[in-house]
Amino acid sequence: MTTISEEANSVIDIRRNRLRSSLILELYKAGQTSINKMARLFHASIPSATGIVNDLIKEGWIHETGTGPARAGRPPVLYGLNAQKYFTLIMDINRHDTQLVIFDLANQLIVRRQVDLKLEDAEGFLDALFSKTDAFLKFHGIKPEKLWGIGVSMPGLINAQIGINQTYPNLTRADQSLTARLSEYFQLPVALINDTRATTIGEHRFGLAKEKKHVLTVNIDWGVGLGILVNGEVFTGASGFAGELGHIQVQSDGLLCHCGKIGCLDTVTSGFALIRQAEEGIRLGRITILPQLLQEGERLETHHIIRAAHNGDEFCIDLLSRLGMELGKGIATAVHLFNPEIVIVTGVLAEAGPFISNPVEQAIHKYCLSDFKNSLTVRISQLGSKARLLGIQAHLIEHLVSKEFS
Amino acid sequence: MTTISEEANSVIDIRRNRLRSSLILELYKAGQTSINKMARLFHASIPSATGIVNDLIKEGWIHETGTGPARAGRPPVLYGLNAQKYFTLIMDINRHDTQLVIFDLANQLIVRRQVDLKLEDAEGFLDALFSKTDAFLKFHGIKPEKLWGIGVSMPGLINAQIGINQTYPNLTRADQSLTARLSEYFQLPVALINDTRATTIGEHRFGLAKEKKHVLTVNIDWGVGLGILVNGEVFTGASGFAGELGHIQVQSDGLLCHCGKIGCLDTVTSGFALIRQAEEGIRLGRITILPQLLQEGERLETHHIIRAAHNGDEFCIDLLSRLGMELGKGIATAVHLFNPEIVIVTGVLAEAGPFISNPVEQAIHKYCLSDFKNSLTVRISQLGSKARLLGIQAHLIEHLVSKEFS
DNA sequence: AATAATTATTAAAAAATATTAATAACCATG
DNA sequence: CATGGTTATTAATATTTTTTAATAATTATT
């Protein structure tokens, strides 16, 4: 009877909305289920579940998707989300580029476009993002009213509660948070999340961490990021900074880190550190095919080193191996503190595959108490960068559902 | 209508029991509340909350405790737990001694006795515990039928789900977990928890961590233990080992730890390490009053060192300070990973007060990114060992309530 | 192919619950 | 000290929701 956006102050409305949102969320996660299962799952009676399902059908949220299997007797009618009820706009913002993606509610990728927007050019970034997004939506004929919300992922220290990115303060105005600015311009709800955390959610819902409750995701990009899943939920800490593995000290006499401290893990195991070490080796005349891989005037990148390793270049294999050992030592620390079931390695350096994962695993075995190792597996992500996109999507949907059914 | 122990398969019974247990738990936590507040808190109507309250009164769980203040109008009738409905038996088991305590449901300490039971003498420990507990109960006239359950805290790697203590396997039999053995002998439900975790709960419910959501408790006893509170809940990890701060490597060329690895934090910052360092200093002829504090034939203990420091002994102050610095460095790592609001230092070394806490705080400032420091306070526990007792109690009550109202 | 068995769905009755209204209790103010 | 305002409590009514029973749909078996 009550429409969705009405405020729900009465007890029944609260309970009803709770059941509605649980139902929608369950259908998003499970794809499809029967009324019986839903009723049992949420401790409601079958008639009331039926009632809510029928309402949701009328409102266009869900529809029948066929019948399920039955051991015996009448098979259940299955219901699923109406994937085209809304679309979502995903902004996957990185240091070197930005991706704009449209998903439907069944996580089907509708459109995907890489736009030339570098987070490094913080000045004017948002204005450029606005116009390029407008153009993107227009070009593909996505009507704004068909969008349910915007999911944004970025690297950096993100405080999701107030919706700002501490690392890129230029994106925030004194009177308006980053999410508020985006929300105002596009007139849509916005969910902001750190990139590594998005990846963690993606791996949990669609990847190697499915069904697991305690998960660590190590993202090796320019820095080292740690995504943490506790009881199946992303863990952000008191102000959203949890998981800063990159800036724990691993060498008391190490290099100066860009954060101002000395000997951070970042100075040893990041993509940046890898390139520095490779360049130093080349300068010292170490035997390696690296220089031959470079075009005239081209800068050395991590993918060169990875390619060289795959080609058997001992110098590069050695570099990666040492990086893996150090990284594994850092991960061992995190394992002691979080006691996870699985550690997933992602990021650009994950493409180095066993060259990284083997020494990481070795280091974990060396530095972890045996009690931890028994229940632990270390794996390289198989979803790659798709984990992040799907993670943003999942995070956004959860945000939207809890918002929609207040 | 339905009695408590009946199995609740109907939807109504499930919801009713949920509300009952929420109510009892709220009354345990808050001490007393009005029906109005309870109804609002748990999204129930006032008549149904009234009904449940009346039932609980009939069953002897709660009673009126007076009237509350009112800004205007009729003041509310307050209800509170019937503190004498049941008592709880708390076993605080440590390496050097064991305490048996009886609490009522208002957390009032009824009896407390220190018994001469060393966890170190694992052989025959349980049988001695059984008989000494029997004697304790008999002596104080505690009737077994008045006991609601038993809360047990011990040091060691505890897997609470299966109820065993990995560090003291002698306490477990092949066919029976530790909790099962206790439960069978005393014919009571048993809740087992690690000592540092119990302390963390105690600090959260009754101490410095009240109202905080993300808390770290550092327990410096023979080893270094870390208690973790995430979203107000104790965090145990996948197999119950989370928080093993003591065995992360801090010195790659350090001493051999009893765990078999090298350079663990335990080898630098535990009570054991402190005594070792002090003895070494004495042997090397350092200037200190320590030898004078020792009786003929007495062994050096941590409290000697602490007393010497309080008396201005520079050598001991230096020892504690260096220990604090190293500990702070380890805590800084944990802070980077958990981003807590507060870090509480407890354990025997906490009695060293500022001699420890100052360098700890200093180290945290040195090794933590500024973003973490802004929202962080470091404090020495004020409850002392009482935090652990109250923590076991709180943990037990929660366990019992969720069990009682299935 | 028909029937028994099993399960989903629908409908009607019963129970439980929430809402509304009325009453009681109390505080503050004039 | 009385009265108006405010809030808690109780009672009565209305609504929702569950439960139970009946029906429909389908599979497996004889």
PDB file of C-alpha atoms (C1' of nucleotides) in Angstrom, chain A residues 12 16 43-45 47-48 71 73-75, chain D residues 15-20 24-28:
ATOM      1  CA  ILE A  12       4.864  -2.330  10.480  1.00  0.00           C
ATOM      2  CA  ARG A  16       7.836  -4.357   5.915  1.00  0.00           C
ATOM      3  CA  HIS A  43      11.512 -15.731   9.272  1.00  0.00           C
ATOM      4  CA  ALA A  44       8.323 -14.566   7.592  1.00  0.00           C
ATOM      5  CA  SER A  45       5.221 -16.523   6.697  1.00  0.00           C
ATOM      6  CA  PRO A  47       1.524 -15.447   2.608  1.00  0.00           C
ATOM      7  CA  SER A  48       3.350 -12.321   3.699  1.00  0.00           C
ATOM      8  CA  ARG A  71      13.317 -33.541  -5.622  1.00  0.00           C
ATOM      9  CA  GLY A  73       6.388 -32.712  -6.022  1.00  0.00           C
ATOM     10  CA  ARG A  74       5.567 -29.430  -7.606  1.00  0.00           C
ATOM     11  CA  PRO A  75       8.627 -27.406  -8.510  1.00  0.00           C
TER      12      PRO A  75
ATOM     13  C1'  DT D  15      -5.237  -4.406  11.152  1.00  0.00           C
ATOM     14  C1'  DT D  16      -1.896  -7.333   9.952  1.00  0.00           C
ATOM     15  C1'  DT D  17       0.001 -11.596   9.979  1.00  0.00           C
ATOM     16  C1'  DT D  18       0.297 -16.279  10.859  1.00  0.00           C
ATOM     17  C1'  DT D  19      -1.585 -20.650  10.908  1.00  0.00           C
ATOM     18  C1'  DT D  20      -4.269 -24.217   9.220  1.00  0.00           C
ATOM     19  C1'  DA D  24      -3.372 -27.234  -7.572  1.00  0.00           C
ATOM     20  C1'  DA D  25       0.685 -28.749  -9.918  1.00  0.00           C
ATOM     21  C1'  DT D  26       4.065 -31.824 -10.845  1.00  0.00           C
ATOM     22  C1'  DT D  27       7.235 -36.078 -10.397  1.00  0.00           C
ATOM     23  C1'  DA D  28       8.059 -40.813  -9.585  1.00  0.00           C
TER      24       DA D  28
END
